[in-house]
PDB file of C-alpha atoms in Angstrom:
ATOM      1  CA  MET A 534     122.671 138.470 102.735  1.00 40.00           C
ATOM      2  CA  ILE A 535     119.505 137.123 104.324  1.00 43.00           C
ATOM      3  CA  LEU A 536     119.078 133.358 103.753  1.00 41.00           C
ATOM      4  CA  PHE A 537     115.334 133.615 102.986  1.00 45.00           C
ATOM      5  CA  PHE A 538     114.037 136.608 101.082  1.00 50.00           C
ATOM      6  CA  GLY A 539     110.707 137.651 102.470  1.00 50.00           C
ATOM      7  CA  LYS A 540     108.607 136.263 105.346  1.00 54.00           C
ATOM      8  CA  ASP A 541     105.773 134.931 103.254  1.00 65.00           C
ATOM      9  CA  LYS A 542     107.597 131.896 101.880  1.00 77.00           C
ATOM     10  CA  ASN A 543     106.267 128.469 102.839  1.00 86.00           C
ATOM     11  CA  LEU A 544     108.508 125.530 103.897  1.00 90.00           C
ATOM     12  CA  LYS A 545     108.583 124.081 100.409  1.00 91.00           C
ATOM     13  CA  GLU A 546     109.882 127.382  98.971  1.00 90.00           C
ATOM     14  CA  LYS A 547     112.479 127.754 101.764  1.00 92.00           C
ATOM     15  CA  ILE A 548     113.827 124.223 101.142  1.00 95.00           C
ATOM     16  CA  ALA A 549     113.918 124.929  97.416  1.00 95.00           C
ATOM     17  CA  TYR A 550     115.777 128.175  98.082  1.00 94.00           C
ATOM     18  CA  VAL A 551     118.463 126.432 100.136  1.00 95.00           C
ATOM     19  CA  ILE A 552     118.874 123.720  97.439  1.00 96.00           C
ATOM     20  CA  SER A 553     119.238 126.443  94.805  1.00 95.00           C
ATOM     21  CA  ARG A 554     122.016 128.028  96.705  1.00 95.00           C
ATOM     22  CA  ILE A 555     123.775 124.661  97.089  1.00 97.00           C
ATOM     23  CA  PHE A 556     123.623 124.190  93.306  1.00 97.00           C
ATOM     24  CA  GLU A 557     124.672 127.752  92.352  1.00 96.00           C
ATOM     25  CA  PRO A 558     126.151 127.653  88.772  1.00 96.00           C
ATOM     26  CA  LEU A 559     129.281 129.623  89.688  1.00 95.00           C
ATOM     27  CA  LEU A 560     129.914 127.393  92.703  1.00 96.00           C
ATOM     28  CA  TRP A 561     129.810 124.278  90.490  1.00 97.00           C
ATOM     29  CA  LEU A 562     131.903 125.883  87.809  1.00 96.00           C
ATOM     30  CA  GLY A 563     134.484 126.628  90.526  1.00 96.00           C
ATOM     31  CA  LEU A 564     134.403 122.941  91.517  1.00 96.00           C
ATOM     32  CA  LEU A 565     134.834 121.999  87.861  1.00 96.00           C
ATOM     33  CA  GLY A 566     137.821 124.316  87.771  1.00 95.00           C
ATOM     34  CA  VAL A 567     139.322 122.472  90.766  1.00 94.00           C
ATOM     35  CA  ALA A 568     138.657 119.160  88.973  1.00 94.00           C
ATOM     36  CA  VAL A 569     140.528 120.429  85.943  1.00 94.00           C
ATOM     37  CA  ILE A 570     143.508 121.617  87.958  1.00 93.00           C
ATOM     38  CA  SER A 571     143.705 118.300  89.784  1.00 92.00           C
ATOM     39  CA  SER A 572     143.461 116.227  86.608  1.00 91.00           C
ATOM     40  CA  PRO A 573     146.438 114.394  85.001  1.00 91.00           C
ATOM     41  CA  ALA A 574     145.997 116.740  81.993  1.00 89.00           C
ATOM     42  CA  MET A 575     147.743 119.445  84.077  1.00 93.00           C
ATOM     43  CA  ASP A 576     150.950 117.387  84.538  1.00 91.00           C
ATOM     44  CA  GLY A 577     153.920 119.289  83.210  1.00 90.00           C
ATOM     45  CA  HIS A 578     152.259 122.665  83.790  1.00 90.00           C
ATOM     46  CA  SER A 579     152.441 124.992  86.818  1.00 91.00           C
ATOM     47  CA  ARG A 580     149.234 124.131  88.712  1.00 92.00           C
ATOM     48  CA  THR A 581     149.590 127.216  90.922  1.00 92.00           C
ATOM     49  CA  MET A 582     149.860 129.676  88.071  1.00 94.00           C
ATOM     50  CA  TRP A 583     147.211 128.211  85.801  1.00 95.00           C
ATOM     51  CA  SER A 584     144.759 127.373  88.634  1.00 92.00           C
ATOM     52  CA  ALA A 585     144.827 131.092  89.579  1.00 94.00           C
ATOM     53  CA  GLU A 586     144.286 132.079  85.936  1.00 95.00           C
ATOM     54  CA  LEU A 587     141.497 129.650  85.412  1.00 95.00           C
ATOM     55  CA  LEU A 588     139.580 130.413  88.568  1.00 94.00           C
ATOM     56  CA  VAL A 589     139.899 134.188  88.087  1.00 97.00           C
ATOM     57  CA  PHE A 590     138.435 134.082  84.580  1.00 98.00           C
ATOM     58  CA  LEU A 591     135.995 131.217  84.958  1.00 97.00           C
ATOM     59  CA  VAL A 592     134.526 132.182  88.302  1.00 97.00           C
ATOM     60  CA  GLY A 593     136.237 135.091  90.045  1.00 97.00           C
ATOM     61  CA  LEU A 594     135.405 137.951  87.605  1.00 98.00           C
ATOM     62  CA  PRO A 595     131.833 136.638  86.937  1.00 97.00           C
ATOM     63  CA  LEU A 596     131.203 136.482  90.713  1.00 96.00           C
ATOM     64  CA  LEU A 597     132.627 139.967  91.266  1.00 97.00           C
ATOM     65  CA  THR A 598     130.412 141.334  88.435  1.00 96.00           C
ATOM     66  CA  LEU A 599     127.419 139.639  89.913  1.00 95.00           C
ATOM     67  CA  TRP A 600     128.104 141.111  93.332  1.00 95.00           C
ATOM     68  CA  LEU A 601     128.623 144.608  91.965  1.00 95.00           C
ATOM     69  CA  ALA A 602     125.504 144.461  89.829  1.00 93.00           C
ATOM     70  CA  PHE A 603     123.405 143.363  92.800  1.00 92.00           C
ATOM     71  CA  LYS A 604     124.947 146.004  95.085  1.00 92.00           C
ATOM     72  CA  LYS A 605     124.367 148.769  92.614  1.00 91.00           C
ATOM     73  CA  GLY A 606     120.766 147.673  91.919  1.00 90.00           C
ATOM     74  CA  LYS A 607     121.431 146.651  88.327  1.00 89.00           C
ATOM     75  CA  ILE A 608     119.759 143.369  88.980  1.00 90.00           C
ATOM     76  CA  THR A 609     116.650 142.632  91.100  1.00 87.00           C
ATOM     77  CA  ASP A 610     118.064 139.455  92.644  1.00 87.00           C
ATOM     78  CA  ILE A 611     120.922 136.980  92.126  1.00 86.00           C
ATOM     79  CA  ASP A 612     118.650 134.639  90.312  1.00 85.00           C
ATOM     80  CA  PHE A 613     118.046 137.085  87.470  1.00 87.00           C
ATOM     81  CA  THR A 614     114.296 136.658  87.817  1.00 81.00           C
ATOM     82  CA  LYS A 615     113.813 139.415  85.220  1.00 85.00           C
ATOM     83  CA  LYS A 616     115.051 137.933  81.884  1.00 84.00           C
ATOM     84  CA  GLU A 617     116.068 141.310  80.473  1.00 88.00           C
ATOM     85  CA  GLU A 618     118.639 141.821  83.294  1.00 90.00           C
ATOM     86  CA  ARG A 619     120.582 138.790  82.136  1.00 93.00           C
ATOM     87  CA  THR A 620     121.908 140.243  78.824  1.00 94.00           C
ATOM     88  CA  PRO A 621     124.524 142.705  80.216  1.00 95.00           C
ATOM     89  CA  TYR A 622     125.776 140.127  82.631  1.00 96.00           C
ATOM     90  CA  LEU A 623     125.978 137.374  80.029  1.00 97.00           C
ATOM     91  CA  LEU A 624     127.949 139.668  77.743  1.00 97.00           C
ATOM     92  CA  ALA A 625     130.409 140.478  80.497  1.00 97.00           C
ATOM     93  CA  VAL A 626     130.864 136.810  81.473  1.00 98.00           C
ATOM     94  CA  ILE A 627     131.400 135.753  77.815  1.00 98.00           C
ATOM     95  CA  PHE A 628     134.065 138.480  77.520  1.00 98.00           C
ATOM     96  CA  TYR A 629     135.861 137.201  80.611  1.00 98.00           C
ATOM     97  CA  TRP A 630     135.830 133.612  79.397  1.00 98.00           C
ATOM     98  CA  ALA A 631     136.965 134.622  75.909  1.00 98.00           C
ATOM     99  CA  LEU A 632     139.777 136.751  77.343  1.00 98.00           C
ATOM    100  CA  GLY A 633     140.889 133.846  79.568  1.00 98.00           C
ATOM    101  CA  MET A 634     140.859 131.487  76.620  1.00 98.00           C
ATOM    102  CA  ILE A 635     142.893 133.773  74.433  1.00 98.00           C
ATOM    103  CA  LEU A 636     145.342 134.429  77.250  1.00 97.00           C
ATOM    104  CA  THR A 637     145.819 130.755  77.976  1.00 97.00           C
ATOM    105  CA  TRP A 638     146.301 129.907  74.282  1.00 97.00           C
ATOM    106  CA  GLY A 639     148.611 132.832  73.681  1.00 97.00           C
ATOM    107  CA  LEU A 640     150.863 131.875  76.555  1.00 95.00           C
ATOM    108  CA  GLY A 641     150.924 128.213  75.530  1.00 94.00           C
ATOM    109  CA  GLY A 642     149.005 127.173  78.524  1.00 94.00           C
ATOM    110  CA  PRO A 643     147.323 123.785  79.170  1.00 96.00           C
ATOM    111  CA  LYS A 644     145.062 122.752  76.334  1.00 95.00           C
ATOM    112  CA  ILE A 645     142.463 121.515  78.837  1.00 96.00           C
ATOM    113  CA  ILE A 646     141.999 125.033  80.152  1.00 96.00           C
ATOM    114  CA  THR A 647     141.793 126.577  76.649  1.00 97.00           C
ATOM    115  CA  LYS A 648     139.264 123.910  75.688  1.00 96.00           C
ATOM    116  CA  LEU A 649     137.215 124.387  78.828  1.00 97.00           C
ATOM    117  CA  LEU A 650     136.952 128.142  78.344  1.00 98.00           C
ATOM    118  CA  LEU A 651     136.109 127.632  74.669  1.00 97.00           C
ATOM    119  CA  VAL A 652     133.148 125.443  75.591  1.00 98.00           C
ATOM    120  CA  ALA A 653     132.170 127.970  78.185  1.00 98.00           C
ATOM    121  CA  VAL A 654     132.180 130.737  75.546  1.00 98.00           C
ATOM    122  CA  ILE A 655     130.099 128.612  73.149  1.00 98.00           C
ATOM    123  CA  LEU A 656     127.540 127.817  75.801  1.00 98.00           C
ATOM    124  CA  GLY A 657     127.506 131.427  76.911  1.00 97.00           C
ATOM    125  CA  ILE A 658     126.724 132.648  73.445  1.00 98.00           C
ATOM    126  CA  MET A 659     124.035 129.999  72.925  1.00 97.00           C
ATOM    127  CA  MET A 660     122.383 130.999  76.247  1.00 96.00           C
ATOM    128  CA  LEU A 661     122.645 134.699  75.347  1.00 96.00           C
ATOM    129  CA  VAL A 662     120.926 134.172  71.957  1.00 96.00           C
ATOM    130  CA  ILE A 663     118.195 131.926  73.382  1.00 96.00           C
ATOM    131  CA  ASN A 664     117.659 134.324  76.300  1.00 93.00           C
ATOM    132  CA  PHE A 665     116.290 137.000  73.944  1.00 91.00           C
ATOM    133  CA  ARG A 666     113.221 134.804  73.488  1.00 91.00           C
ATOM    134  CA  TYR A 667     113.309 132.189  76.247  1.00 91.00           C
ATOM    135  CA  LYS A 668     114.687 132.104  79.810  1.00 92.00           C
ATOM    136  CA  VAL A 669     116.993 129.120  79.966  1.00 95.00           C
ATOM    137  CA  SER A 670     117.872 127.870  83.456  1.00 95.00           C
ATOM    138  CA  GLY A 671     121.397 128.769  84.366  1.00 96.00           C
ATOM    139  CA  HIS A 672     121.300 126.470  87.389  1.00 97.00           C
ATOM    140  CA  ALA A 673     120.347 123.441  85.226  1.00 98.00           C
ATOM    141  CA  LEU A 674     122.974 124.369  82.658  1.00 98.00           C
ATOM    142  CA  GLY A 675     125.761 125.103  85.100  1.00 97.00           C
ATOM    143  CA  TYR A 676     125.263 122.059  87.294  1.00 98.00           C
ATOM    144  CA  THR A 677     124.767 119.571  84.442  1.00 98.00           C
ATOM    145  CA  ILE A 678     127.788 120.701  82.466  1.00 98.00           C
ATOM    146  CA  ALA A 679     129.947 120.694  85.572  1.00 98.00           C
ATOM    147  CA  VAL A 680     128.922 117.133  86.487  1.00 98.00           C
ATOM    148  CA  LEU A 681     129.319 115.854  82.888  1.00 98.00           C
ATOM    149  CA  LEU A 682     132.802 117.254  82.476  1.00 97.00           C
ATOM    150  CA  MET A 683     133.974 116.210  85.941  1.00 96.00           C
ATOM    151  CA  ASN A 684     133.031 112.667  85.021  1.00 96.00           C
ATOM    152  CA  GLU A 685     134.786 113.068  81.675  1.00 94.00           C
ATOM    153  CA  PHE A 686     137.985 113.933  83.490  1.00 92.00           C
ATOM    154  CA  TYR A 687     137.713 111.204  86.104  1.00 92.00           C
ATOM    155  CA  ASN A 688     136.350 108.243  84.130  1.00 92.00           C
ATOM    156  CA  TRP A 689     132.815 108.528  85.411  1.00 95.00           C
ATOM    157  CA  GLN A 690     133.690 108.015  89.085  1.00 95.00           C
ATOM    158  CA  TYR A 691     131.073 110.581  90.013  1.00 95.00           C
ATOM    159  CA  TRP A 692     128.259 109.361  87.787  1.00 96.00           C
ATOM    160  CA  TRP A 693     125.833 109.481  90.748  1.00 97.00           C
ATOM    161  CA  LEU A 694     125.959 113.337  90.711  1.00 97.00           C
ATOM    162  CA  ILE A 695     123.815 113.183  87.553  1.00 97.00           C
ATOM    163  CA  ILE A 696     120.943 111.765  89.650  1.00 97.00           C
ATOM    164  CA  LEU A 697     120.693 115.186  91.386  1.00 98.00           C
ATOM    165  CA  VAL A 698     119.872 117.099  88.200  1.00 98.00           C
ATOM    166  CA  PRO A 699     116.102 116.616  88.760  1.00 98.00           C
ATOM    167  CA  VAL A 700     116.610 117.954  92.323  1.00 98.00           C
ATOM    168  CA  VAL A 701     118.014 121.147  90.777  1.00 98.00           C
ATOM    169  CA  TRP A 702     115.028 121.339  88.443  1.00 98.00           C
ATOM    170  CA  TRP A 703     112.614 120.906  91.313  1.00 98.00           C
ATOM    171  CA  SER A 704     114.241 123.610  93.384  1.00 97.00           C
ATOM    172  CA  ARG A 705     113.988 126.173  90.613  1.00 96.00           C
ATOM    173  CA  GLN A 706     110.378 125.196  89.622  1.00 96.00           C
ATOM    174  CA  ALA A 707     109.167 125.243  93.216  1.00 95.00           C
ATOM    175  CA  GLN A 708     110.271 128.851  93.551  1.00 93.00           C
ATOM    176  CA  LYS A 709     108.556 129.653  90.173  1.00 92.00           C
ATOM    177  CA  LYS A 710     111.853 130.772  88.683  1.00 93.00           C
ATOM    178  CA  HIS A 711     111.511 128.534  85.641  1.00 94.00           C
ATOM    179  CA  THR A 712     109.114 126.330  83.776  1.00 95.00           C
ATOM    180  CA  TRP A 713     109.961 122.653  83.370  1.00 96.00           C
ATOM    181  CA  GLY A 714     110.730 123.331  79.722  1.00 96.00           C
ATOM    182  CA  GLN A 715     113.264 125.995  80.636  1.00 96.00           C
ATOM    183  CA  LEU A 716     114.910 123.658  83.104  1.00 97.00           C
ATOM    184  CA  VAL A 717     115.162 120.733  80.669  1.00 97.00           C
ATOM    185  CA  LEU A 718     116.496 123.029  77.966  1.00 97.00           C
ATOM    186  CA  GLY A 719     119.247 124.191  80.344  1.00 97.00           C
ATOM    187  CA  SER A 720     120.366 120.615  80.865  1.00 98.00           C
ATOM    188  CA  LEU A 721     120.108 119.890  77.152  1.00 98.00           C
ATOM    189  CA  LEU A 722     122.443 122.762  76.419  1.00 98.00           C
ATOM    190  CA  ALA A 723     124.852 121.271  78.908  1.00 98.00           C
ATOM    191  CA  VAL A 724     124.683 117.963  77.038  1.00 98.00           C
ATOM    192  CA  ALA A 725     125.431 119.834  73.792  1.00 98.00           C
ATOM    193  CA  GLY A 726     128.467 121.437  75.495  1.00 98.00           C
ATOM    194  CA  TRP A 727     129.666 118.010  76.681  1.00 98.00           C
ATOM    195  CA  MET A 728     129.339 116.643  73.066  1.00 97.00           C
ATOM    196  CA  ILE A 729     131.279 119.628  71.784  1.00 96.00           C
ATOM    197  CA  TRP A 730     133.982 118.795  74.301  1.00 96.00           C
ATOM    198  CA  ARG A 731     134.165 115.196  73.138  1.00 94.00           C
ATOM    199  CA  ILE A 732     134.302 116.229  69.450  1.00 90.00           C
ATOM    200  CA  PHE A 733     137.204 118.674  69.989  1.00 82.00           C
TER     201      PHE A 733
END
């Protein structure tokens, strides 16, 4: 895939594009999955088995679906610039996460994985509903929730990653992918997800 789409982008837009790719939601959800697998909460469970299960449902299937949708022309670009193209993808991703959650729970798997996928399902549904009227930033949501939960697992050793949230906002706004309101709302949904995690 070409790094920069189009030849008419200025330097600011190119920098913003690269930053957007660094902060891809699925990339950071994958890193969150690694953080979960490496956490003490996984002691007593097969890390190999459950890491494979978590990464397949949390990131693998959503990434495969995204690639197929782009390849078959179901979506205009990987940023889902057109809001209406998001709905089928979100439904598929929510299904994967729910299936992974049920499978983990049914097999008596690690509670931390069941809990993580439950929060993912809740946030996915919230984003789906809001998306009918308003285009929430998936980048802001994905990065913020990943950073908050990573810090939750590791006693806030990586608090400084939160400082980069405005950088994510800027990269999306500079490309005219979102308004500031849509970006802030994405991060607020992530905070809501983090609070749900702490409650349950």
